[in-house]
Structures are given as C-alpha cells and as structure tokens.
Coordinates of C-alpha atoms in Angstrom, one line a residue:
M1 CA -75.0 -31.5 30.9
P2 CA -72.2 -34.5 31.2
A3 CA -72.8 -35.1 27.6
T4 CA -72.1 -31.5 26.7
S5 CA -69.0 -31.5 28.9
A6 CA -67.7 -34.9 27.4
I7 CA -67.3 -33.3 24.0
P8 CA -64.7 -30.7 24.9
T9 CA -62.9 -33.5 26.6
E10 CA -63.1 -35.7 23.5
V11 CA -61.9 -32.7 21.3
S12 CA -59.0 -32.3 24.0
A13 CA -57.9 -36.0 23.7
T14 CA -58.0 -35.7 19.9
S15 CA -55.8 -32.4 20.0
Q16 CA -53.3 -34.4 22.3
R17 CA -53.2 -37.2 19.9
G18 CA -52.6 -34.9 17.0
V19 CA -49.7 -33.1 18.9
L20 CA -48.1 -36.3 20.0
F21 CA -48.3 -37.4 16.5
A22 CA -46.6 -34.3 15.0
F23 CA -43.9 -34.7 17.5
A24 CA -43.4 -38.2 16.5
I25 CA -43.1 -37.5 13.0
A26 CA -40.8 -34.5 13.8
L27 CA -38.7 -36.9 15.8
L28 CA -38.7 -39.6 13.0
L29 CA -37.5 -37.0 10.6
L30 CA -34.8 -35.5 12.8
G31 CA -33.7 -39.2 13.5
A32 CA -33.8 -39.9 9.7
A33 CA -31.4 -36.7 9.3
T34 CA -29.3 -37.7 12.0
W35 CA -28.9 -41.2 10.9
L36 CA -28.2 -39.8 7.2
G37 CA -25.5 -37.6 8.8
Y38 CA -24.0 -40.5 10.9
S39 CA -23.8 -42.6 7.7
Q40 CA -22.2 -39.9 5.6
S41 CA -19.9 -39.3 8.5
A42 CA -19.0 -43.0 8.3
R43 CA -18.5 -42.9 4.6
T44 CA -16.4 -40.3 4.9
V45 CA -14.3 -41.7 7.6
K46 CA -14.1 -44.7 5.8
G47 CA -12.9 -43.0 2.5
Y48 CA -10.0 -41.4 4.3
E49 CA -9.1 -44.7 6.0
W50 CA -8.6 -45.8 2.5
V51 CA -6.7 -43.1 1.6
E52 CA -4.4 -43.6 4.4
H53 CA -4.3 -47.1 3.4
T54 CA -3.3 -46.4 -0.1
Q55 CA -0.7 -44.1 1.1
L56 CA 0.6 -46.7 3.4
V57 CA 1.1 -49.0 0.3
R58 CA 2.7 -46.4 -1.6
Q59 CA 5.2 -45.9 1.3
R60 CA 6.0 -49.5 1.8
A61 CA 6.3 -49.8 -2.2
T62 CA 8.7 -47.2 -2.3
E63 CA 10.7 -48.3 0.8
L64 CA 10.9 -51.9 -1.4
D65 CA 12.2 -50.0 -4.5
A66 CA 14.9 -48.2 -2.2
D67 CA 15.7 -51.5 -0.5
L68 CA 16.1 -53.4 -3.9
L69 CA 18.2 -50.4 -5.3
L70 CA 20.7 -50.5 -2.2
M71 CA 20.6 -54.3 -2.5
E72 CA 21.8 -53.7 -6.0
A73 CA 24.5 -51.1 -5.4
Q74 CA 25.8 -53.3 -2.6
H75 CA 26.1 -55.9 -5.0
R76 CA 27.8 -54.2 -7.7
A77 CA 30.3 -52.6 -5.2
F78 CA 31.2 -56.1 -4.2
L79 CA 32.0 -56.9 -7.9
L80 CA 34.2 -54.0 -7.9
L81 CA 36.2 -54.2 -4.7
G82 CA 35.8 -57.7 -3.6
R83 CA 35.0 -56.9 0.0
E84 CA 32.8 -59.4 1.7
D85 CA 31.1 -56.7 4.1
L86 CA 29.6 -55.5 1.0
L87 CA 27.9 -58.9 0.7
Q88 CA 26.4 -58.7 4.5
S89 CA 24.8 -55.2 3.5
R90 CA 23.6 -56.6 0.4
D91 CA 21.8 -59.5 2.1
R92 CA 20.5 -57.0 4.8
Y93 CA 18.9 -55.2 2.1
L94 CA 17.5 -58.3 0.4
R95 CA 15.9 -59.2 4.0
Q96 CA 14.5 -55.7 4.0
A97 CA 12.9 -56.1 0.8
A98 CA 11.6 -59.7 1.3
H99 CA 9.8 -58.5 4.5
A100 CA 8.5 -55.4 2.6
L101 CA 7.2 -57.7 0.1
V102 CA 5.4 -59.8 2.7
E103 CA 3.9 -56.7 4.2
L104 CA 2.8 -55.5 0.7
Q105 CA 1.0 -58.7 0.3
G106 CA -1.0 -58.4 3.4
L107 CA -1.8 -54.8 2.6
T108 CA -3.2 -55.5 -0.9
R109 CA -5.4 -58.4 0.0
D110 CA -8.5 -56.3 -1.6
N111 CA -6.7 -55.8 -4.7
P112 CA -6.3 -58.5 -7.0
Q113 CA -4.2 -56.5 -9.8
Q114 CA -1.9 -55.5 -7.0
R115 CA -1.5 -58.8 -5.7
Q116 CA -1.1 -60.1 -9.2
R117 CA 2.1 -57.8 -9.4
L118 CA 3.5 -58.9 -6.1
R119 CA 3.6 -62.3 -7.3
E120 CA 5.6 -61.2 -10.5
I121 CA 7.7 -59.2 -8.4
Q122 CA 8.5 -61.8 -6.0
G123 CA 9.5 -64.5 -8.7
L124 CA 11.7 -61.5 -10.3
L125 CA 13.2 -61.0 -6.8
E126 CA 13.9 -64.9 -6.4
A127 CA 15.4 -64.9 -9.8
R128 CA 17.6 -61.9 -8.9
E129 CA 18.6 -63.5 -5.5
A130 CA 19.6 -66.5 -7.3
R131 CA 21.7 -64.5 -9.9
M132 CA 23.5 -62.7 -7.3
R133 CA 24.2 -65.9 -5.3
A134 CA 25.6 -67.5 -8.5
T135 CA 27.7 -64.4 -9.3
T136 CA 29.1 -64.3 -5.9
A137 CA 30.0 -67.8 -6.0
R138 CA 31.8 -67.4 -9.2
A139 CA 33.7 -64.2 -8.0
L140 CA 35.0 -66.1 -5.0
A141 CA 35.5 -69.2 -6.8
E142 CA 37.1 -67.9 -10.1
G143 CA 37.4 -64.2 -9.3
L144 CA 36.0 -60.9 -9.7
D145 CA 36.7 -60.7 -13.6
A146 CA 35.1 -63.9 -14.1
A147 CA 31.9 -62.6 -12.1
R148 CA 31.9 -59.2 -14.1
A149 CA 31.9 -61.1 -17.2
Q150 CA 28.9 -63.0 -16.4
F151 CA 27.0 -59.7 -15.1
N152 CA 24.0 -58.5 -17.3
P153 CA 21.8 -55.6 -16.3
D154 CA 19.0 -56.2 -18.6
D155 CA 18.2 -60.2 -18.5
Y156 CA 15.6 -61.8 -16.4
G157 CA 17.6 -62.1 -13.4
S158 CA 18.9 -58.5 -13.4
I159 CA 17.6 -55.5 -11.4
R160 CA 16.0 -53.7 -14.2
P161 CA 12.8 -56.0 -14.6
L162 CA 12.4 -55.8 -10.9
H163 CA 12.8 -52.2 -10.6
E164 CA 10.3 -51.7 -13.3
A165 CA 7.7 -53.9 -11.7
V166 CA 7.9 -52.1 -8.3
L167 CA 7.6 -48.9 -10.3
G168 CA 4.3 -50.3 -12.0
L169 CA 3.1 -51.4 -8.4
R170 CA 3.7 -48.0 -6.9
D171 CA 2.2 -46.1 -10.1
A172 CA -0.8 -48.2 -9.6
E173 CA -0.9 -47.4 -6.2
E174 CA -0.6 -43.7 -6.9
A175 CA -3.6 -43.6 -9.5
L176 CA -5.5 -45.6 -6.4
F177 CA -4.6 -43.0 -4.0
A178 CA -5.6 -40.0 -6.4
S179 CA -9.1 -41.8 -7.1
R180 CA -9.5 -42.4 -3.3
S181 CA -8.3 -38.9 -2.3
R182 CA -11.1 -37.4 -4.7
A183 CA -13.8 -39.7 -3.5
A184 CA -12.7 -38.8 0.1
A185 CA -13.1 -35.2 -0.6
M186 CA -16.3 -35.6 -2.2
Q187 CA -17.5 -37.5 0.7
A188 CA -16.0 -34.9 3.0
E189 CA -18.0 -32.1 1.0
R190 CA -21.2 -33.7 1.3
L191 CA -20.7 -34.2 4.9
R192 CA -20.1 -30.6 5.2
W193 CA -23.2 -29.7 3.5
Q194 CA -24.9 -32.0 5.4
L195 CA -23.7 -30.6 8.8
L196 CA -24.3 -27.0 7.4
L197 CA -28.0 -28.0 5.9
A198 CA -29.1 -30.4 8.8
P199 CA -29.6 -27.5 11.5
V200 CA -31.4 -25.5 8.9
L201 CA -33.6 -28.2 7.9
A202 CA -34.2 -29.2 11.4
I203 CA -35.2 -25.6 12.4
A204 CA -37.5 -25.6 9.1
L205 CA -39.1 -28.8 10.1
L206 CA -39.8 -27.6 13.9
F207 CA -41.1 -24.5 12.4
L208 CA -43.6 -26.3 10.3
V209 CA -44.5 -28.8 13.0
V210 CA -45.0 -25.9 15.5
S211 CA -47.1 -23.9 12.9
A212 CA -48.9 -27.0 12.1
L213 CA -49.6 -27.6 16.0
I214 CA -50.7 -24.2 16.4
V215 CA -53.3 -24.3 13.8
Q216 CA -54.4 -27.6 15.0
L217 CA -54.8 -26.2 18.6
R218 CA -56.4 -23.0 17.3
R219 CA -59.0 -25.4 15.5
S220 CA -59.3 -27.4 18.6
L221 CA -60.0 -24.6 20.6
D222 CA -62.3 -22.9 18.0
M223 CA -64.2 -26.1 18.1
Q224 CA -64.2 -26.7 21.5
A225 CA -65.8 -23.2 21.7
Q226 CA -68.3 -24.2 19.4
L227 CA -69.2 -27.2 21.0
L228 CA -69.4 -25.5 24.4
Q229 CA -71.5 -22.6 22.7
A230 CA -73.5 -25.5 21.3
G231 CA -74.0 -27.2 24.5
R232 CA -75.2 -23.8 26.0
D233 CA -77.6 -23.5 23.1
T234 CA -78.8 -27.1 23.7
E235 CA -79.2 -26.3 27.5
Q236 CA -81.1 -23.2 27.0
A237 CA -83.4 -24.9 24.3
R238 CA -83.9 -27.8 26.7
A239 CA -84.7 -25.0 29.4
E240 CA -87.1 -23.5 27.3
L241 CA -88.5 -26.7 26.2
D242 CA -89.1 -27.2 30.1
R243 CA -90.7 -23.9 30.5
F244 CA -93.0 -24.4 27.4
F245 CA -94.0 -28.1 28.7
T246 CA -94.5 -26.5 32.4
L247 CA -96.6 -23.5 31.2
S248 CA -98.3 -24.5 28.4
L249 CA -102.0 -24.6 28.9
D250 CA -102.5 -27.4 26.5
M251 CA -101.6 -30.8 27.5
L252 CA -98.2 -31.9 25.7
C253 CA -96.8 -35.0 25.7
I254 CA -94.0 -37.5 24.0
A255 CA -94.8 -41.1 23.8
S256 CA -92.6 -44.1 22.2
A257 CA -93.5 -46.9 20.1
D258 CA -93.6 -49.3 23.3
G259 CA -96.6 -47.6 24.5
Y260 CA -95.3 -45.5 27.3
F261 CA -95.5 -41.8 28.0
K262 CA -91.8 -40.5 27.9
R263 CA -92.6 -36.8 28.9
L264 CA -95.8 -34.8 30.0
S265 CA -96.8 -31.4 30.9
P266 CA -98.3 -30.5 34.0
A267 CA -101.6 -29.9 32.0
F268 CA -102.1 -33.7 32.2
T269 CA -102.4 -33.8 36.2
R270 CA -104.4 -30.7 36.2
T271 CA -107.0 -32.3 33.5
L272 CA -106.7 -36.1 34.8
G273 CA -105.9 -35.8 38.5
W274 CA -103.0 -38.5 37.9
S275 CA -99.4 -37.2 38.7
V276 CA -96.8 -37.2 36.1
E277 CA -95.0 -40.1 37.7
E278 CA -98.2 -42.3 37.7
L279 CA -98.8 -41.5 34.2
L280 CA -95.3 -42.5 33.1
S281 CA -95.1 -45.5 35.1
A282 CA -97.9 -47.4 33.2
P283 CA -99.1 -47.8 29.4
F284 CA -101.1 -45.0 28.2
I285 CA -103.7 -47.5 27.1
D286 CA -104.5 -48.5 30.4
F287 CA -106.0 -45.0 31.2
V288 CA -108.0 -45.2 27.8
H289 CA -112.0 -46.0 27.9
P290 CA -112.3 -49.8 27.0
D291 CA -114.4 -48.8 24.2
D292 CA -111.9 -46.3 22.7
R293 CA -108.6 -48.5 23.1
E294 CA -109.1 -50.5 19.6
A295 CA -109.4 -47.2 17.8
T296 CA -106.5 -45.6 19.8
L297 CA -104.3 -48.5 19.2
A298 CA -105.0 -48.1 15.4
E299 CA -104.1 -44.3 15.4
V300 CA -100.9 -45.3 17.2
E301 CA -100.3 -48.2 14.7
R302 CA -100.7 -45.6 11.9
Q303 CA -98.3 -43.5 13.3
V304 CA -95.5 -45.8 14.1
K305 CA -95.7 -48.0 11.2
A306 CA -97.1 -45.5 8.3
G307 CA -95.5 -42.4 9.8
Q308 CA -98.9 -40.7 9.2
P309 CA -99.7 -37.7 11.6
V310 CA -102.9 -37.6 13.4
L311 CA -104.6 -34.4 12.8
Q312 CA -108.1 -34.9 14.9
F313 CA -108.6 -38.0 17.1
E314 CA -110.7 -38.3 20.3
N315 CA -111.0 -40.6 23.1
R316 CA -112.0 -40.9 26.6
Y317 CA -109.0 -40.7 29.4
R318 CA -109.8 -42.0 32.8
H319 CA -109.8 -39.3 35.6
K320 CA -108.3 -40.1 39.0
D321 CA -111.8 -39.7 40.7
G322 CA -113.1 -42.5 38.6
G323 CA -114.8 -40.4 36.0
W324 CA -113.9 -40.0 32.1
R325 CA -112.7 -37.0 30.3
V326 CA -112.9 -36.8 26.5
L327 CA -109.5 -35.6 24.8
S328 CA -108.9 -34.3 21.3
W329 CA -105.7 -35.2 19.9
K330 CA -103.3 -33.9 17.4
S331 CA -99.7 -36.0 16.9
A332 CA -96.8 -36.3 14.8
P333 CA -94.5 -39.2 14.7
R334 CA -90.8 -39.4 13.9
A335 CA -89.0 -42.1 12.3
D336 CA -88.1 -44.0 15.4
G337 CA -91.6 -44.3 16.2
T338 CA -91.6 -41.5 18.9
M339 CA -94.7 -39.3 18.9
Y340 CA -95.4 -35.7 19.8
A341 CA -98.8 -34.7 20.7
T342 CA -101.0 -32.1 21.9
A343 CA -104.3 -32.9 23.7
R344 CA -107.2 -30.6 24.7
D345 CA -110.0 -31.5 27.0
V346 CA -113.4 -31.1 25.1
T347 CA -115.6 -32.9 27.6
E348 CA -117.8 -29.9 28.6
K349 CA -117.9 -29.4 24.7
R350 CA -119.0 -32.7 24.0
L351 CA -121.6 -33.2 26.8
A352 CA -123.0 -29.6 25.4
E353 CA -123.4 -31.0 22.3
Q354 CA -125.1 -34.3 23.6
R355 CA -127.5 -31.8 25.3
V356 CA -128.2 -30.4 22.0
V357 CA -128.4 -33.5 20.2
A358 CA -130.9 -34.8 22.9
L359 CA -133.5 -32.1 22.0
N360 CA -133.3 -32.5 18.2
R361 CA -134.1 -35.8 16.6
D362 CA -132.3 -34.9 13.3
L363 CA -129.2 -34.4 14.9
M364 CA -129.1 -37.5 17.0
A365 CA -128.6 -39.3 13.8
Q366 CA -125.4 -37.3 13.4
Y367 CA -124.0 -38.1 16.4
P368 CA -124.1 -42.2 16.8
F369 CA -122.0 -41.8 20.3
C370 CA -124.7 -39.9 22.0
R371 CA -125.9 -42.1 25.2
L372 CA -129.5 -41.0 25.2
S373 CA -131.9 -43.6 23.9
G374 CA -134.5 -41.2 23.2
P375 CA -135.5 -37.3 23.3
A376 CA -135.6 -35.8 26.7
N377 CA -136.5 -32.5 28.1
V378 CA -134.9 -32.8 31.5
L379 CA -131.3 -31.4 31.6
I380 CA -129.0 -31.8 35.0
M381 CA -126.3 -29.6 34.4
P382 CA -122.6 -30.5 36.2
A383 CA -122.5 -26.8 37.4
F384 CA -124.3 -23.4 36.8
H385 CA -121.8 -22.4 34.0
S386 CA -122.6 -25.5 32.1
A387 CA -126.1 -24.7 32.1
S388 CA -125.8 -21.3 31.0
I389 CA -123.7 -22.4 28.1
S390 CA -126.3 -25.0 27.2
T391 CA -129.5 -22.5 27.7
K392 CA -127.4 -19.9 25.5
M393 CA -126.8 -22.9 22.5
L394 CA -130.6 -23.6 22.8
Q395 CA -131.5 -20.2 22.6
E396 CA -129.5 -19.5 19.6
L397 CA -130.0 -22.9 17.9
G398 CA -133.6 -23.5 18.8
G399 CA -135.2 -20.1 19.3
S400 CA -135.9 -20.8 22.8
T401 CA -136.8 -18.5 25.6
V402 CA -135.8 -19.2 29.3
I403 CA -138.0 -18.3 31.8
G404 CA -136.9 -19.5 35.3
P405 CA -136.1 -23.2 35.5
L406 CA -137.7 -23.6 32.2
I407 CA -137.0 -23.4 28.3
V408 CA -140.0 -22.6 26.2
G409 CA -140.2 -22.1 22.8
L410 CA -139.6 -25.6 21.8
D411 CA -141.6 -28.2 20.8
K412 CA -141.9 -29.2 24.4
P413 CA -140.7 -27.1 27.4
V414 CA -137.5 -28.1 29.1
Q415 CA -136.6 -28.1 32.7
I416 CA -133.4 -27.0 34.0
V417 CA -132.2 -28.9 37.2
P418 CA -128.5 -27.9 38.4
L419 CA -126.3 -30.8 39.6
G420 CA -126.5 -29.8 42.9
A421 CA -130.2 -29.8 43.2
K422 CA -132.1 -31.6 45.9
D423 CA -133.4 -34.8 45.2
S424 CA -136.8 -33.6 45.9
D425 CA -136.4 -30.8 43.2
I426 CA -135.1 -33.5 40.5
V427 CA -138.3 -35.8 41.1
N428 CA -140.5 -32.6 41.2
M429 CA -138.9 -31.4 37.7
A430 CA -139.0 -35.1 36.4
A431 CA -142.7 -35.5 37.2
L432 CA -143.5 -32.2 35.6
A433 CA -141.5 -33.3 32.5
A434 CA -143.5 -36.6 32.3
F435 CA -146.7 -34.4 32.7
N436 CA -145.9 -32.4 29.7
I437 CA -144.9 -35.2 27.6
G438 CA -148.0 -36.8 28.4
G439 CA -150.2 -33.8 27.8

C-alpha cells in the first residue's frame, strides 16, 4: 500500500510543478508586456521632450530675429534723428541678441547643421556690430549726412544677410519641429494601442493559462484516479494471490536464483512439517536428499541460465520428523532468474510403484531407483489405506486374489503385514514367506 499511495503524491507534485511553471510563464509574458509598455511610454515622453526642445529653439530663434530687427530699427532711427538715447536702446537689443545666440548654441549641441548656422550668424552679427560702431563714430565725428552716405543695407555688414541667416535657422528648426511632432504623435499612437491591447492580451493570456492549468489538473486528476484504481486492482490481485497461496491444495512457491524460497504456500508445512519461516530461512537445497542435490541444482541452473521451464522433475525433501517425501515439480523461470513452481507429494504413489516392481522382475529393470535388491513377497504397509491401494493394484495388474493376510494367484503367495503389526506377527509372516520361497 505505501508504494500505491506514493504514486498519486508524485502525480500531485508533478501537477504542482506544472502549475508553477505555467504561472511563471504567464508572469514572464506579463512582465515582458509591461516592459514593452514602459519602453514605449518612455519613447513617447522622450519624443515630446524633443518636440518641446525644438519649440524652445524656435522661440529663441524668433526672439533673436526680433532683437536684431529692433537693434537695426534703433540704429536707423539714430541716423535719422541723431538722438544718443537711441544708441543705448540699440546696444541693449544687441546684448539681448548676443545672449540669445549663446543660448541657441547651447540648445543645438545635438544638431551640427544648426551649430554651423549659428557660427555664421555669430560672424554676421559681429560684422554688423562693427559696421554700426563705425557708422556711429562717423556720425558723431562728421555728422549724420556723412554717416547716412556710408549706410548700405545689402553688404556683408548690413542687417539683411544676418536676418536671412536667422530665418534659415528658424526654418530648419520649423522643419525639425514638424518631423519630431509627427514622430511623437506616432509614438503616442503606438502607446495608446499598447495600452488598449495590453489588458486584452493579458486577459487572453490568463485565460489560456487558466485553461491549460484546468486541462493539466483534469489530466492529473484522471491519472491519479487511474493510478488509485490500479493500486486497488493491484491490492485486490495481491489479496487474491494470497488467498490462492493460502487455500491451494498444491504446494506453490516462488524461489530466486540465490537458492532461497521467497514465498511458500501453507501446503509445504502440511506436507513437510517445517514452518514457512523455517523453509524461508535456509537454502532450499539444504532440505533436498543428498543423492538428489546434484540433479536438483542442474534443473535450477537450466532455468536460471537457459530460461527453460521444468515440466517434470522429482526429488526427495526432508520431513521435519526425519523422513523423506518425494515431490514432483513443475516450474517456469522469469528473465531475472525468479522461479515459479508447483509441487505435489507423490511419496505414496512412488512407494506403491516400488511394491509392484518388487513383485515383478521385468518391471524392476525399468525402475533403477527401487531400493530392493531382489524379489520379495513380504509387504509392510505404512497404513491400512496403503495396503488397500497396493492389494488393489496387485489384483488389477497381476490377477491375484486376496485371502485374509495373503495374496495368492502370483508365482508365490504374498503375505501382507500392516506397519502397526506386532513384532511377533512380522516374524511369523517372514518365516512363512521364507518357507514358501524355499518350498
């Protein structure tokens, strides 16, 4: 029974491992979905950060352009009106433009093209500042008319190339803003779909996992039920085998290749007098008659090594009272050397055959195991039933007639002496037999 109960436990452990594995897979997939959602969210946030960054660059470029235009307006107003406060206002806008330019250089560190444009703007702004300073000095020294005559709005040091360069910077940033806005919108759309589909996929995944677990549990329960039923069937078969061993009239046994009985039916005790424990505790060859041991070992070897069954074999086993019983064996081996055998006690049958042989010279030649050295006409029976069997066989085989303690009708009359007869009766019968042989 312990072996039977261990099987469902193993099945239960296997089911638990399957459940844990399925949950681990589910958690892994959910974790992967969560990580993908987080990654997509991070990319979306990063995209919008770049959009905001581009918008800030656009704003600073617009402010730079406005400062430059106001600077130029203040400078031209000075050339028209000659007011020195306009020069202070011009210089303030110049400083604001320079500050915006420095800030733009910091904001466009990741964009080499824009940095190149900023370097060009820097050069144009320095040239424009130098031109304005020179024009201002001439106006203060020679008058406004001389300064106006020097003014040229289209040359390198004028405002127009600088304004166009700033517009180029802003237009490039506008294009970059549009591109990054589209990319951020696409990232946001992907994130929206992921957020929409992730719960659906998670529910579907959980449904599949739960369904698989239910199927696995059902299979485990079915297998457990089958194994329990198999265990019950095994126990029932074992109980039936025990009843068969216990109730069988024949001698049933299981022996191993190491020379020991492994299991015996109670018929062995009834036949040989030894308890089952006594027969199991010693090699079975110890109970075999010394003259039959070699033949017995040969039969065992034939089964163990060649795998051949024994269909008919007889040997003598020692009875606990010191006598010997003739057993007739049939045995079938298994691949591992285990032998399954049945035996019958044929002692009485063999004794009866020996008695018939003792009365027939021709039959004696066919039974060399007969212990009689010559013909005899004195029969000593172990019991009255044995005498009855023997006399009936003699009547049937030899055509004899029984008259009291005599069997007549043979070459010589035979005297019947029961085993429990007195010594004087046996002596008298032997003397009478000797007289008959001599006469």
